[in-house]
Tab-separated table of C-alpha atoms and ligand atoms in Angstrom:
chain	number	residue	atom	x	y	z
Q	19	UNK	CA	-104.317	-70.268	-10.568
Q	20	UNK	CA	-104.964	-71.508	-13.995
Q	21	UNK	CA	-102.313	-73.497	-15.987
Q	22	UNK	CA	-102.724	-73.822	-19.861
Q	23	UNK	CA	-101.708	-77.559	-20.929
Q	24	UNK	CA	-100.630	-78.692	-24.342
Q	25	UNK	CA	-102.234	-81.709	-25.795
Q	26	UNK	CA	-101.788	-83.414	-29.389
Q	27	UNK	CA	-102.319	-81.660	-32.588
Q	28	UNK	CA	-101.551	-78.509	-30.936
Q	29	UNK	CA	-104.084	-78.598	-28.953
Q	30	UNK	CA	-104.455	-76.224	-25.648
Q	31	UNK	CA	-106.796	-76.948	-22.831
Q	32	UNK	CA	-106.457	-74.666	-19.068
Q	33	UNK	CA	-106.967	-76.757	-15.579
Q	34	UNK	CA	-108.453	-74.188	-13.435
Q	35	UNK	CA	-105.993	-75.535	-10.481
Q	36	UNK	CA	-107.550	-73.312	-7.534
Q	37	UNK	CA	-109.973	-70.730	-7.233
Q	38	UNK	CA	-111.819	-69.062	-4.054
Q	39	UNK	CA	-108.971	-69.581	-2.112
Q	40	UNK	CA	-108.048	-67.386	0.789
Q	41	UNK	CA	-105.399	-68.185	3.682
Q	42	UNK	CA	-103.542	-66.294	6.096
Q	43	UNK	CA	-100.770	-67.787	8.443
Q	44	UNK	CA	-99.882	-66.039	11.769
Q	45	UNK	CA	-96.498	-66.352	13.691
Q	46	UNK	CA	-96.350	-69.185	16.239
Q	47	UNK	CA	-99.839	-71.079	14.813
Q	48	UNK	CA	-100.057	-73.795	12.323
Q	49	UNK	CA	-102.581	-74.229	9.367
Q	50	UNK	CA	-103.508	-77.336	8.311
Q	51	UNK	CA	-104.878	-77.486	4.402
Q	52	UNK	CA	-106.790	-80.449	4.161
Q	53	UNK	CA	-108.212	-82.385	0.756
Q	54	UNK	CA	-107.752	-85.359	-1.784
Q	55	UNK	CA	-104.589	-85.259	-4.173
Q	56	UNK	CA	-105.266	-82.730	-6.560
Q	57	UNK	CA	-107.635	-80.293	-4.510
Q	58	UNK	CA	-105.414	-77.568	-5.062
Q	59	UNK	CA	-103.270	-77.945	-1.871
Q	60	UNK	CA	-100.078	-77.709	-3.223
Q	61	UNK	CA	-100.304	-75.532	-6.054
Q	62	UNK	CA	-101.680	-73.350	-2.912
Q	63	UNK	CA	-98.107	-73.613	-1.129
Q	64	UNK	CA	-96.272	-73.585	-4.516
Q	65	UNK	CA	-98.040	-69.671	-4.856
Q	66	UNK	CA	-96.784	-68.739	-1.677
Q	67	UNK	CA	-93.051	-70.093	-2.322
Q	68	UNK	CA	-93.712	-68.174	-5.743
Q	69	UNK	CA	-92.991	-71.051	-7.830
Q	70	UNK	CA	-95.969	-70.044	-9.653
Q	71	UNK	CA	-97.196	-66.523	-10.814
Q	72	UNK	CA	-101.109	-66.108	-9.795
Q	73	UNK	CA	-103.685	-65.876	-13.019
Q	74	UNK	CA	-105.092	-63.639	-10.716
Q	75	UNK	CA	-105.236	-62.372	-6.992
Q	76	UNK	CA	-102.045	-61.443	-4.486
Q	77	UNK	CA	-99.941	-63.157	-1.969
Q	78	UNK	CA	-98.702	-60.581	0.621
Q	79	UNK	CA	-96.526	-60.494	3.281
Q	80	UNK	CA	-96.420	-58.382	6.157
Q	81	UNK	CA	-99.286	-57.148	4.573
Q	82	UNK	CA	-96.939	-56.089	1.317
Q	83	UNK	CA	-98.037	-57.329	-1.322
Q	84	UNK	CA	-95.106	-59.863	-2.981
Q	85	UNK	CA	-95.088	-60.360	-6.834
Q	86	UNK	CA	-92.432	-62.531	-9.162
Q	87	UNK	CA	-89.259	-61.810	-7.445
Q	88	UNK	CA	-85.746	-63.193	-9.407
Q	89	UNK	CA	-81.994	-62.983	-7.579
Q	90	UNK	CA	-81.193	-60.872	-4.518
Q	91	UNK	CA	-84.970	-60.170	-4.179
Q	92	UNK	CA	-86.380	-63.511	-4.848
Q	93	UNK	CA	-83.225	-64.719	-1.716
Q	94	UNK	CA	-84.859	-62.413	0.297
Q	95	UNK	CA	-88.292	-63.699	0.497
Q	96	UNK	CA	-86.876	-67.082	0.940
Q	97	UNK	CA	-84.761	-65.975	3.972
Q	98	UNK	CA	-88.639	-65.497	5.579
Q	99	UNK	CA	-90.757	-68.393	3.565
Q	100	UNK	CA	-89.260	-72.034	2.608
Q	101	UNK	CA	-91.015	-75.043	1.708
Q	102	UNK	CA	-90.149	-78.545	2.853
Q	103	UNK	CA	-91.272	-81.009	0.527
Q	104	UNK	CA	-92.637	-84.815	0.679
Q	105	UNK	CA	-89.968	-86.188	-0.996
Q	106	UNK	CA	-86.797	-85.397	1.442
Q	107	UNK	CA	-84.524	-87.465	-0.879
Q	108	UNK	CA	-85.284	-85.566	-3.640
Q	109	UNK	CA	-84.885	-82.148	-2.167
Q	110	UNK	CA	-81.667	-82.822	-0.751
Q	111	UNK	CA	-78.875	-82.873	-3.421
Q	112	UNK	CA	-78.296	-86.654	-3.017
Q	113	UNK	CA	-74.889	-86.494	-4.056
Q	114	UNK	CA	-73.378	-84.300	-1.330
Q	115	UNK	CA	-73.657	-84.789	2.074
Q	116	UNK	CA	-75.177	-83.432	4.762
Q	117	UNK	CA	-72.539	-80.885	5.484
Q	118	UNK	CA	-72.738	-79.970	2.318
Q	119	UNK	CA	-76.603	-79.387	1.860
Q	120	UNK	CA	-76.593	-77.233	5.319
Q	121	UNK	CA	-73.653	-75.428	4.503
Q	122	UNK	CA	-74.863	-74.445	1.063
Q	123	UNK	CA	-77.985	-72.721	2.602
Q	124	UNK	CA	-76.290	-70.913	5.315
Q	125	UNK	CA	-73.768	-69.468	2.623
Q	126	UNK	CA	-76.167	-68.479	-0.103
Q	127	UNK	CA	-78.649	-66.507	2.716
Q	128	UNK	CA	-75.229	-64.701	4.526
Q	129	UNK	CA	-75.815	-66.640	7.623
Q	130	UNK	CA	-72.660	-68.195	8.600
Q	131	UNK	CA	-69.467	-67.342	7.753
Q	132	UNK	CA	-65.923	-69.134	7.521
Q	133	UNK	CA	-65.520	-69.071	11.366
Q	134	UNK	CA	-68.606	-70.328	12.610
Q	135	UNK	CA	-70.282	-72.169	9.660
Q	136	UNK	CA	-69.330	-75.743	11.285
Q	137	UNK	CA	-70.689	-74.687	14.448
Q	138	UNK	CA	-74.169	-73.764	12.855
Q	139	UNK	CA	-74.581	-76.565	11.522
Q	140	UNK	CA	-73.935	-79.110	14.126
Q	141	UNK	CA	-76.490	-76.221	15.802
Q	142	UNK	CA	-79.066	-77.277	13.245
Q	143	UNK	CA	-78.849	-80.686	13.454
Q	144	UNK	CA	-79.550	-80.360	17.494
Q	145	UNK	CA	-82.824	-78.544	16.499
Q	146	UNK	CA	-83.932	-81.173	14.574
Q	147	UNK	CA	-82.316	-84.155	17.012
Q	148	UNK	CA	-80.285	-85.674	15.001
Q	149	UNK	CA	-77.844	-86.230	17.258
Q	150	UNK	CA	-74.833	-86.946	18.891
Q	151	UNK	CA	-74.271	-84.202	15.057
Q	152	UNK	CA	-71.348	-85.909	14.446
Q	153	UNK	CA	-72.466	-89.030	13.450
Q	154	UNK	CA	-74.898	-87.443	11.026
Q	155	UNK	CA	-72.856	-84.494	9.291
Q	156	UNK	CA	-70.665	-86.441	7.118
Q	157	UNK	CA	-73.777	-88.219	5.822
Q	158	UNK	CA	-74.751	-88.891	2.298
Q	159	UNK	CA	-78.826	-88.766	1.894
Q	160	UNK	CA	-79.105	-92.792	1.220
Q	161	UNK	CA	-77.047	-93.228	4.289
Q	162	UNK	CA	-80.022	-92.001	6.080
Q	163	UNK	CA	-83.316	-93.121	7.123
Q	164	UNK	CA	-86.289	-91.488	5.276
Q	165	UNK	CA	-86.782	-89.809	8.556
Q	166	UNK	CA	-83.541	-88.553	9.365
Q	167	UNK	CA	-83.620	-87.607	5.565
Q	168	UNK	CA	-86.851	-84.909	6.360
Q	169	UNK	CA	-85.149	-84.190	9.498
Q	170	UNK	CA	-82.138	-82.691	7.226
Q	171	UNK	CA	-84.502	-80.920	5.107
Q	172	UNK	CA	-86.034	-79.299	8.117
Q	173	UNK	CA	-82.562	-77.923	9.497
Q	174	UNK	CA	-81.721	-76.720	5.623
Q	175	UNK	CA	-85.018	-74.939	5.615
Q	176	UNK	CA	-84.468	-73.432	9.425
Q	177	UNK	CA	-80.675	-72.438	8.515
Q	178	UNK	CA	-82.246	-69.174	6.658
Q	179	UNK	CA	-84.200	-68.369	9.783
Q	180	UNK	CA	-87.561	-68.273	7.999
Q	181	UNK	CA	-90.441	-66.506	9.854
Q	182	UNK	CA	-92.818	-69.071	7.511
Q	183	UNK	CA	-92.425	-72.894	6.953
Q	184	UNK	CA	-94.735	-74.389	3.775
Q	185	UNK	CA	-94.468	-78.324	4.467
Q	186	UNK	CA	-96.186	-80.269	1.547
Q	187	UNK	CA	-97.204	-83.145	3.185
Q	188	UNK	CA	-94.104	-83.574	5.030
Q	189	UNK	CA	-94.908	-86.731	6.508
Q	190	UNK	CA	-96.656	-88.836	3.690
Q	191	UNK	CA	-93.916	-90.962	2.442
Q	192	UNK	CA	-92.364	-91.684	5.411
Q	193	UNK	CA	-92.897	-94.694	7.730
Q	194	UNK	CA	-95.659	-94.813	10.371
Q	195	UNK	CA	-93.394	-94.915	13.136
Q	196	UNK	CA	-91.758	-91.716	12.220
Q	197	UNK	CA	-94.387	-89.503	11.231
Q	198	UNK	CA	-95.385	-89.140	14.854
Q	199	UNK	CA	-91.697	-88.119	15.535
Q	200	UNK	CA	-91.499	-85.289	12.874
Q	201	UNK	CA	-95.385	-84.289	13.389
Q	202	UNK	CA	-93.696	-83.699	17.223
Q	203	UNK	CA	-90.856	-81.976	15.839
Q	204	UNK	CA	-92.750	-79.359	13.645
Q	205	UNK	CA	-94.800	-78.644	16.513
Q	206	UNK	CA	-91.646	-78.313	18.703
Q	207	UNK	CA	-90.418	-75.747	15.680
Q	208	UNK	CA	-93.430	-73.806	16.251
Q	209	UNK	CA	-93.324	-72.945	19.646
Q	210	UNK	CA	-89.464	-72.662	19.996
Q	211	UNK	CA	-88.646	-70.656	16.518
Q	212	UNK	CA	-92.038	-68.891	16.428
Q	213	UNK	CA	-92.780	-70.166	13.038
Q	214	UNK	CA	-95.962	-69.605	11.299
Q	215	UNK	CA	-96.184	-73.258	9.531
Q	216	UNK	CA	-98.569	-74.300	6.615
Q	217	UNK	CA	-99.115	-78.179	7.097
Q	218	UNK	CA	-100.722	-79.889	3.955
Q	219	UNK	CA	-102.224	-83.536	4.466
Q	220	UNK	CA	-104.921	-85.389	3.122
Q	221	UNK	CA	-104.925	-87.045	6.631
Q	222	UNK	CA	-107.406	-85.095	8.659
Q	223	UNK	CA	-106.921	-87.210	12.221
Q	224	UNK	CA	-102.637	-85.895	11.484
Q	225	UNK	CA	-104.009	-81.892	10.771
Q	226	UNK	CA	-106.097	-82.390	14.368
Q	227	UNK	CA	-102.884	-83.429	15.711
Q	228	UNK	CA	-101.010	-81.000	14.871
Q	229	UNK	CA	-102.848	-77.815	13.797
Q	230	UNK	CA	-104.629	-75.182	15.585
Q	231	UNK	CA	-106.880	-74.326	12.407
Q	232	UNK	CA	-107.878	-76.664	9.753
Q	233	UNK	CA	-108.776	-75.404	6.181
Q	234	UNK	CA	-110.866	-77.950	3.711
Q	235	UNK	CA	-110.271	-77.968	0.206
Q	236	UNK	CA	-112.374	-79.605	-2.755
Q	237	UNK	CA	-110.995	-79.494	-6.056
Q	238	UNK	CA	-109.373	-76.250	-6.414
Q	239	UNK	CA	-111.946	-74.477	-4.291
Q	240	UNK	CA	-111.393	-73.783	-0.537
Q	241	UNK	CA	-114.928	-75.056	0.635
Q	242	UNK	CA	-114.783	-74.431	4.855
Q	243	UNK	CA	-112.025	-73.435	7.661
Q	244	UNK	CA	-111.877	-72.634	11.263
Q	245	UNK	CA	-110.552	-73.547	14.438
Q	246	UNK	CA	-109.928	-77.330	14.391
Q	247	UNK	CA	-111.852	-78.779	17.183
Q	248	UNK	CA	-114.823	-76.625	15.799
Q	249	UNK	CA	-114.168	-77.965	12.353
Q	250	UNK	CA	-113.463	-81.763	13.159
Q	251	UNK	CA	-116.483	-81.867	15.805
Q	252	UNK	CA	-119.124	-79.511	14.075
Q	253	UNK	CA	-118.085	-79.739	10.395
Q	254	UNK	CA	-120.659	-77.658	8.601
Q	255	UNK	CA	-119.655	-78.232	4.952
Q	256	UNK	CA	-120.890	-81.745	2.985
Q	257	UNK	CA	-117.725	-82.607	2.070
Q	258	UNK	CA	-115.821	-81.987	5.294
Q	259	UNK	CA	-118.752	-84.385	6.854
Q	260	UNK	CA	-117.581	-86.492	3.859
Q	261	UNK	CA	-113.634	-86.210	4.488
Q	262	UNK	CA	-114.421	-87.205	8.638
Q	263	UNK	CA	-116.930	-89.779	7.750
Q	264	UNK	CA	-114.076	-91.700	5.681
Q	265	UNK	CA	-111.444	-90.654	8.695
Q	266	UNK	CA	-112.780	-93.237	11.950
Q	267	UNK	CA	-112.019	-91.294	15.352
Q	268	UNK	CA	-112.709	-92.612	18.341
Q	269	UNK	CA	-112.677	-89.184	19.803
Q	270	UNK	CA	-115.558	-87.544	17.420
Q	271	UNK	CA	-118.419	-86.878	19.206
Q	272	UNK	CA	-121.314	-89.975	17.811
Q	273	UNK	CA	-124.784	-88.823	18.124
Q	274	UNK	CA	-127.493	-91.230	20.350
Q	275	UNK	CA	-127.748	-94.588	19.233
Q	276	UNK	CA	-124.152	-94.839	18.071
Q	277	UNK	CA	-124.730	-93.975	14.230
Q	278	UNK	CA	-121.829	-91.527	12.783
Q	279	UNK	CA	-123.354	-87.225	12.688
Q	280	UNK	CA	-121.603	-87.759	9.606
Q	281	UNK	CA	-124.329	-90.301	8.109
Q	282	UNK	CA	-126.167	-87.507	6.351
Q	283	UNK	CA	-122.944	-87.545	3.438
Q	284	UNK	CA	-122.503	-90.368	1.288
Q	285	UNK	CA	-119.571	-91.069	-1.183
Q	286	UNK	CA	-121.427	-90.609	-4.825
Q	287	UNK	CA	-118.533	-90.189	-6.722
Q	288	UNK	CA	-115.365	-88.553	-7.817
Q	289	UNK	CA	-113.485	-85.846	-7.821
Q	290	UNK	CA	-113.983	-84.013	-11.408
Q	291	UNK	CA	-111.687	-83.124	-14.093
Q	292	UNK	CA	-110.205	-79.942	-13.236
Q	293	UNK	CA	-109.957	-79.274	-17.203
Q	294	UNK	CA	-113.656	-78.596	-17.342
Q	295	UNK	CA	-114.715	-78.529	-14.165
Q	296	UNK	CA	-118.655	-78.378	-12.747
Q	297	UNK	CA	-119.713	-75.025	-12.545
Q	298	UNK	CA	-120.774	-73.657	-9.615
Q	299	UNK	CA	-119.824	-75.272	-6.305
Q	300	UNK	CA	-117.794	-78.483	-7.683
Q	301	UNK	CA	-118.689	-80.427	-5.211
Q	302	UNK	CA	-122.832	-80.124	-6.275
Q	303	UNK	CA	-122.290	-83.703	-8.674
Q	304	UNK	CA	-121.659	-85.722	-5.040
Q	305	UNK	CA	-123.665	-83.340	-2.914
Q	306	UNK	CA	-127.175	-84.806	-1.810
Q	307	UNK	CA	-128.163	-81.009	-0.450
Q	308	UNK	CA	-127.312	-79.493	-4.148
Q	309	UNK	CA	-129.825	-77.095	-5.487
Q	310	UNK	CA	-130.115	-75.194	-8.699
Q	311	UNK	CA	-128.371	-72.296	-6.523
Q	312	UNK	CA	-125.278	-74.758	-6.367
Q	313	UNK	CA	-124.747	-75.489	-10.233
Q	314	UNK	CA	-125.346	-72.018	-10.885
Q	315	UNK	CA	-122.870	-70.135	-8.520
Q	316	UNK	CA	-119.929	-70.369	-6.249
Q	317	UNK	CA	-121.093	-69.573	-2.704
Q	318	UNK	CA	-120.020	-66.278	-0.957
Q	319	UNK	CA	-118.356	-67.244	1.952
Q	320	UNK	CA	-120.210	-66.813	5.629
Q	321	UNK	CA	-118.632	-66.853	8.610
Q	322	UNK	CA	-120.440	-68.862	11.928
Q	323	UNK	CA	-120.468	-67.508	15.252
Q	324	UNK	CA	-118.150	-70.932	15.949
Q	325	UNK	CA	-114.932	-69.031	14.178
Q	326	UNK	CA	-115.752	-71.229	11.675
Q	327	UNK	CA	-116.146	-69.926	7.528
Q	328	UNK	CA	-117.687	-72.125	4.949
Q	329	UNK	CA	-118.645	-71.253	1.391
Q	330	UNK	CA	-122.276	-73.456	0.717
Q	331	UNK	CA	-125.327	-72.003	-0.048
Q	332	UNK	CA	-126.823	-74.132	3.025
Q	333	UNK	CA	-125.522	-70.914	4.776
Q	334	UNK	CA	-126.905	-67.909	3.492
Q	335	UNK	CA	-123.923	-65.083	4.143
Q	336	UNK	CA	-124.274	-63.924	7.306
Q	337	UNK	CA	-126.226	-66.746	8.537
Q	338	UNK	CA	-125.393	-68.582	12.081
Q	339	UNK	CA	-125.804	-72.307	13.079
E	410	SF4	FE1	-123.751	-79.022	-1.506
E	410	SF4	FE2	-124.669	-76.792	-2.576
E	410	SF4	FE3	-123.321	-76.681	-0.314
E	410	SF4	FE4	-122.090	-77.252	-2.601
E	410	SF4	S1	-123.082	-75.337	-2.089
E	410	SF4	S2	-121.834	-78.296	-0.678
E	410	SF4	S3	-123.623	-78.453	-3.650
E	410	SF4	S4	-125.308	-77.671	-0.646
């Protein structure tokens, strides 16, 4: 996905947002997409909610492949894929309440009508536990906790009966004490509605939580992915070593002596300027391991006997650990 951006005196420059980047969800498993603000993660979920038209490459579903969709065919993906965003007060329509917001959604996708609309909703609201549903229904947004506000967004996204959940960060601007509860909730959603959810973070310990795969990103380039225990104790790929190192866990494994496996990684700098980005693998300006190989070309990506993929030229295709 490459954007073109305007600067002054007419002026064009492209940010090459994401490139390399492969994902597939399944039903009843969530994904975790793991990096730093401006990896790539979200223009990643904004391509599969088809807010964006690829520069290049395909999103399918069902194995169909999906392209720019507008009115009845554009509903109709979104009665299988919705998003829910960070921000819950600013996806909700803050001047309506909650009745309102749910009722909206069920309408538009056909999936209440007049005689059981209020019924569905108060359904809704039990699904995400905000209950007794009374007290909640007649709510405006601001009358609710930022919680209770995501937990509305949730129900709004689950009254289409989507088959796929994209949750940008869901839980980053809420309070610590809730993100547990909604972390609990999505995982709840999962095994109860059979959802195949997408679960963006820059909070690694939260994806091993929550996910049963965990995919690393690294300014626009998906860099390593694989089942999560596999990936958070036997990351092969600098910069996931990087990401844990900065991400204290009790849990990891520690080699001998106490001193982090993760040691090997230093922070050397930032992430680059996606305007002009390094060429190669863009991580090879912070990577002590980088070779000529690594400013020269993107790695192919090889895939470990562990389940685990990684794209680094430390791992010759094909190659095992
Ligand atoms: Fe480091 Fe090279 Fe691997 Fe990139 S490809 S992470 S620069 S060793």
């Amino acid at each position: 996905m490459h954007f073109t951006v305007r600067g002054g005196l007419g002026r064009t420059s492209t940010v090459k947002a994401l490139e390399h980047a492969s994902l597939r969800l399944r039903r009843g498993r969530i994904v975790a997409l793991v990096g730093e603000s401006g990896s790539g993660k979200t223009t990643l979920a904004r391509l599969f909610a088809l807010m964006y038209t690829p520069t290049s490459g395909e999103i399918r579903l069902r194995g169909e492949p999906v392209g720019p969709r507008r009115g009845r065919a554009a509903r109709e993906y979104y009665s299988e894929v919705q998003m829910v965003f960070q921000d819950p007060f600013a996806s909700l329509n803050s001047m309506h309440t909650v009745r309102h917001n749910l009722a909206r959604a069920l309408r538009i996708h056909g999936r209440a009508g007049r005689d059981d609309i209020e019924e569905r909703m108060h359904a809704l609201l039990e699904r995400v536990s905000l209950t007794p549903t009374r007290d909640f229904i007649g709510k405006l947004p601001h009358e609710l906790s930022g919680g209770q506000r995501q937990r509305v967004a949730i129900a709004r996204a689950l009254a289409v009966g989507p088959k796929v959940v994209l949750g940008d960060e869901p839980i980053s601007m809420l309070d610590v004490s809730m993100r547990l509860d909604i972390l609990n909730l999505l995982a709840r959603l999962r095994d109860e509605e059979d959802l195949a959810l997408l679960y963006i973070t820059h909070d690694i310990a939260g994806a091993r939580y929550l996910a049963e795969e965990i995919h690393v990103m690294y300014a626009g380039q998906m860099v390593e992915g694989g089942p999560t225990e596999e990936i958070i104790q036997n990351p092969q790929h600098p910069y996931t070593r990087l990401l844990l190192g900065a991400s204290p866990d009790p849990a990891r494994t520690l080699t001998p002596g106490g001193s982090s496996v993760f040691a090997d990684v230093e922070d050397s700098g930032e992430p680059p300027n996606l305007t002009d980005p390094p060429p190669g693998c863009r991580f090879h300006p912070r990577c002590p391991f980088a070779t000529d190989s690594c400013r020269r070309a993107f790695p192919a990506r090889t895939e470990l006997p562990t389940g685990q993929w990684v794209h680094c030229w430390l791992y010759p295709s094909g190659a095992s650990t």
